[in-house]
């Protein structure tokens, strides 16, 4: 082998070694973490994932369902207690206090005098639009024509939201949201009679 060829081989080998060294330095510089910045991407800790998996598999079906199922909506009194049950435990004196919202427009006296609204004395289980000479709204006359009465159920529905029971009624009262207030008022209205009708039973 000639001297010239040997020199070329040595030069090529040195160049390759130099290239490898330079590439290594560039790579280390590029991937070296920045001081004070911490790692560029935080990997999830396997212990946490494992614990969550173990908790899921060890939980009973009831426990698993309780974590997934939405909480039930709160029930109102009317959903868990029937109207007859509410009336059976209602308070007449408390109903008289609720009736203060009514007496500005309705008489509760036996003379059946009309004010801006029809009288409420002896109203329970009487025909709707019973008072002669009072100008009822068309919807009340329509209900009367259908033979509807002021039963406890109809009074309860009307007092809950009058315009739902009788759309376009003349009465501007918004209604009583409380089931207990309505029950108390109903037993008070029942008491406004010489012959009170019996309370409904289950």
Short mmCIF file of C-alpha atoms in Angstrom, two decimals:
data_model
loop_
_atom_site.label_atom_id
_atom_site.label_comp_id
_atom_site.label_asym_id
_atom_site.label_seq_id
_atom_site.Cartn_x
_atom_site.Cartn_y
_atom_site.Cartn_z
CA UNK A 1 0.00 0.00 0.00
CA UNK A 2 1.41 3.37 -0.95
CA UNK A 3 2.14 6.09 1.58
CA UNK A 4 -0.30 8.44 -0.13
CA UNK A 5 -3.17 5.98 0.31
CA UNK A 6 -2.33 5.45 3.97
CA UNK A 7 -2.42 9.22 4.61
CA UNK A 8 -5.83 9.53 2.95
CA UNK A 9 -7.20 6.72 5.15
CA UNK A 10 -5.89 8.37 8.31
CA UNK A 11 -7.37 11.74 7.31
CA UNK A 12 -10.77 10.15 6.56
CA UNK A 13 -10.78 8.32 9.89
CA UNK A 14 -9.92 11.52 11.79
CA UNK A 15 -12.69 13.43 9.97
CA UNK A 16 -15.25 10.77 10.89
CA UNK A 17 -14.21 10.85 14.50
CA UNK A 18 -14.42 14.64 14.55
CA UNK A 19 -17.93 14.51 13.03
CA UNK A 20 -19.18 12.07 15.68
CA UNK A 21 -17.78 14.26 18.48
CA UNK A 22 -19.37 17.44 17.07
CA UNK A 23 -22.79 15.75 16.61
CA UNK A 24 -22.68 14.45 20.18
CA UNK A 25 -21.96 17.90 21.58
CA UNK A 26 -24.81 19.47 19.57
CA UNK A 27 -27.26 16.79 20.71
CA UNK A 28 -26.40 17.16 24.39
CA UNK A 29 -26.78 20.93 24.15
CA UNK A 30 -30.18 20.70 22.45
CA UNK A 31 -31.73 18.26 24.96
CA UNK A 32 -30.15 19.57 28.15
CA UNK A 33 -32.88 20.76 30.56
CA UNK A 34 -33.04 24.50 31.21
CA UNK A 35 -31.92 25.25 34.73
CA UNK A 36 -34.81 26.19 37.02
CA UNK A 37 -37.49 25.09 34.50
CA UNK A 38 -37.75 21.46 35.49
CA UNK A 39 -38.62 18.72 33.00
CA UNK A 40 -40.45 19.76 29.86
CA UNK A 41 -43.21 17.17 30.35
CA UNK A 42 -44.36 15.62 33.61
CA UNK A 43 -45.20 11.95 33.28
CA UNK A 44 -48.13 10.63 35.34
CA UNK A 45 -47.13 8.87 38.49
CA UNK A 46 -47.91 5.16 38.14
CA UNK A 47 -48.69 4.81 41.85
CA UNK A 48 -51.69 7.19 41.58
CA UNK A 49 -53.11 5.47 38.52
CA UNK A 50 -52.63 2.08 40.14
CA UNK A 51 -54.38 3.22 43.34
CA UNK A 52 -57.35 4.56 41.37
CA UNK A 53 -57.59 1.28 39.44
CA UNK A 54 -57.46 -0.77 42.65
CA UNK A 55 -60.16 1.42 44.26
CA UNK A 56 -62.41 0.95 41.24
CA UNK A 57 -62.01 -2.82 41.14
CA UNK A 58 -62.30 -3.28 44.93
CA UNK A 59 -65.48 -1.16 45.26
CA UNK A 60 -68.79 -3.01 45.51
CA UNK A 61 -71.35 -2.62 42.67
CA UNK A 62 -73.48 -0.40 44.96
CA UNK A 63 -70.50 1.87 45.73
CA UNK A 64 -69.59 2.08 42.03
CA UNK A 65 -73.18 2.96 41.12
CA UNK A 66 -73.31 5.68 43.79
CA UNK A 67 -70.29 7.40 42.27
CA UNK A 68 -71.74 7.32 38.76
CA UNK A 69 -75.46 7.90 39.27
CA UNK A 70 -76.67 11.52 39.71
CA UNK A 71 -78.14 12.50 43.04
CA UNK A 72 -81.97 12.24 43.08
CA UNK A 73 -83.89 15.50 42.88
CA UNK A 74 -85.47 16.74 46.09
CA UNK A 75 -89.10 15.72 46.42
CA UNK A 76 -91.79 18.20 47.31
CA UNK A 77 -94.33 17.52 50.03
CA UNK A 78 -97.03 16.82 47.44
CA UNK A 79 -94.88 14.07 45.86
CA UNK A 80 -94.51 12.15 49.10
CA UNK A 81 -97.75 13.07 50.93
CA UNK A 82 -101.25 12.84 49.49
CA UNK A 83 -103.81 15.62 49.80
CA UNK A 84 -106.03 13.61 52.20
CA UNK A 85 -103.02 13.01 54.47
CA UNK A 86 -102.12 16.70 54.40
CA UNK A 87 -105.69 17.72 55.19
CA UNK A 88 -105.90 15.23 58.05
CA UNK A 89 -102.97 16.94 59.80
CA UNK A 90 -103.81 20.52 58.76
CA UNK A 91 -104.39 23.37 61.24
CA UNK A 92 -107.52 25.55 61.00
CA UNK A 93 -105.95 28.43 62.95
CA UNK A 94 -102.93 28.40 60.64
CA UNK A 95 -105.37 28.36 57.72
CA UNK A 96 -107.11 31.46 59.08
CA UNK A 97 -103.78 33.27 58.99
CA UNK A 98 -103.23 32.20 55.38
CA UNK A 99 -106.75 33.42 54.56
CA UNK A 100 -105.67 36.97 55.36
CA UNK A 101 -104.36 37.03 51.79
CA UNK A 102 -107.90 36.36 50.58
CA UNK A 103 -110.16 38.57 52.68
CA UNK A 104 -109.16 41.79 50.91
CA UNK A 105 -111.13 40.56 47.89
CA UNK A 106 -113.39 37.81 49.27
CA UNK A 107 -115.90 37.82 52.12
CA UNK A 108 -115.81 34.86 54.51
CA UNK A 109 -119.04 35.80 56.29
CA UNK A 110 -122.34 33.88 56.05
CA UNK A 111 -124.09 36.80 54.33
CA UNK A 112 -122.38 35.75 51.06
CA UNK A 113 -121.64 39.37 50.25
CA UNK A 114 -119.58 39.96 47.15
CA UNK A 115 -116.54 42.20 47.18
CA UNK A 116 -114.17 42.44 44.24
CA UNK A 117 -114.32 38.63 44.27
CA UNK A 118 -117.13 36.16 45.05
CA UNK A 119 -117.73 35.04 48.67
CA UNK A 120 -115.83 32.11 50.16
CA UNK A 121 -118.28 31.11 52.88
CA UNK A 122 -119.52 27.54 52.37
CA UNK A 123 -117.44 27.29 49.19
CA UNK A 124 -116.18 23.72 49.59
CA UNK A 125 -118.01 21.21 47.40
CA UNK A 126 -120.22 23.93 45.91
CA UNK A 127 -120.63 24.51 42.14
CA UNK A 128 -118.08 26.76 40.47
CA UNK A 129 -119.52 30.22 39.68
CA UNK A 130 -122.44 29.68 42.08
CA UNK A 131 -123.00 33.30 43.15
CA UNK A 132 -125.88 34.91 41.31
CA UNK A 133 -125.22 38.42 40.02
CA UNK A 134 -121.42 38.21 40.18
CA UNK A 135 -119.70 38.73 36.84
CA UNK A 136 -117.47 35.70 36.51
CA UNK A 137 -114.77 35.34 33.89
CA UNK A 138 -115.58 33.29 30.80
CA UNK A 139 -113.39 30.40 31.95
CA UNK A 140 -115.29 30.12 35.24
CA UNK A 141 -118.60 30.11 33.40
CA UNK A 142 -117.20 27.45 31.11
CA UNK A 143 -116.17 25.27 34.05
CA UNK A 144 -119.58 25.80 35.62
CA UNK A 145 -121.19 24.73 32.34
CA UNK A 146 -119.15 21.51 32.52
CA UNK A 147 -120.66 20.82 35.93
CA UNK A 148 -117.43 21.37 37.88
CA UNK A 149 -117.50 21.79 41.67
CA UNK A 150 -115.09 23.30 44.15
CA UNK A 151 -113.94 19.97 45.52
CA UNK A 152 -110.92 19.82 47.78
CA UNK A 153 -108.87 18.63 44.80
CA UNK A 154 -110.06 21.43 42.51
CA UNK A 155 -109.55 24.07 45.20
CA UNK A 156 -106.04 22.74 45.86
CA UNK A 157 -105.21 22.86 42.15
CA UNK A 158 -106.68 26.36 41.76
CA UNK A 159 -104.87 27.72 44.82
CA UNK A 160 -101.56 26.24 43.63
CA UNK A 161 -101.57 28.33 40.47
CA UNK A 162 -104.93 29.85 39.48
CA UNK A 163 -104.01 30.58 35.87
CA UNK A 164 -103.00 26.97 35.28
CA UNK A 165 -106.33 25.68 36.55
CA UNK A 166 -108.41 28.44 34.95
CA UNK A 167 -106.54 30.29 32.18
CA UNK A 168 -107.55 33.96 31.85
CA UNK A 169 -109.24 33.96 35.25
CA UNK A 170 -109.94 37.43 36.63
CA UNK A 171 -108.23 36.63 39.91
CA UNK A 172 -104.76 38.17 39.99
CA UNK A 173 -103.48 36.04 42.90
CA UNK A 174 -100.33 34.13 41.89
CA UNK A 175 -101.01 31.11 44.09
CA UNK A 176 -99.69 29.32 47.16
CA UNK A 177 -96.54 27.25 46.56
CA UNK A 178 -96.55 25.65 50.00
CA UNK A 179 -98.50 22.39 50.22
CA UNK A 180 -98.97 22.92 53.95
CA UNK A 181 -100.31 26.47 53.50
CA UNK A 182 -102.86 25.23 50.99
CA UNK A 183 -103.91 22.34 53.24
CA UNK A 184 -104.33 24.68 56.20
CA UNK A 185 -106.35 27.11 54.09
CA UNK A 186 -108.57 24.31 52.79
CA UNK A 187 -109.53 23.06 56.26
CA UNK A 188 -110.23 26.67 57.23
CA UNK A 189 -112.52 27.07 54.22
CA UNK A 190 -114.17 23.76 55.13
CA UNK A 191 -114.92 25.16 58.58
CA UNK A 192 -116.79 28.13 57.05
CA UNK A 193 -120.10 26.28 56.87
CA UNK A 194 -123.04 25.26 59.04
CA UNK A 195 -122.62 21.74 57.66
CA UNK A 196 -118.94 21.23 56.80
CA UNK A 197 -118.31 18.53 54.23
CA UNK A 198 -116.13 15.65 55.42
CA UNK A 199 -112.47 15.59 54.54
CA UNK A 200 -111.47 13.25 51.71
CA UNK A 201 -109.98 9.90 52.65
CA UNK A 202 -107.27 7.83 51.03
#
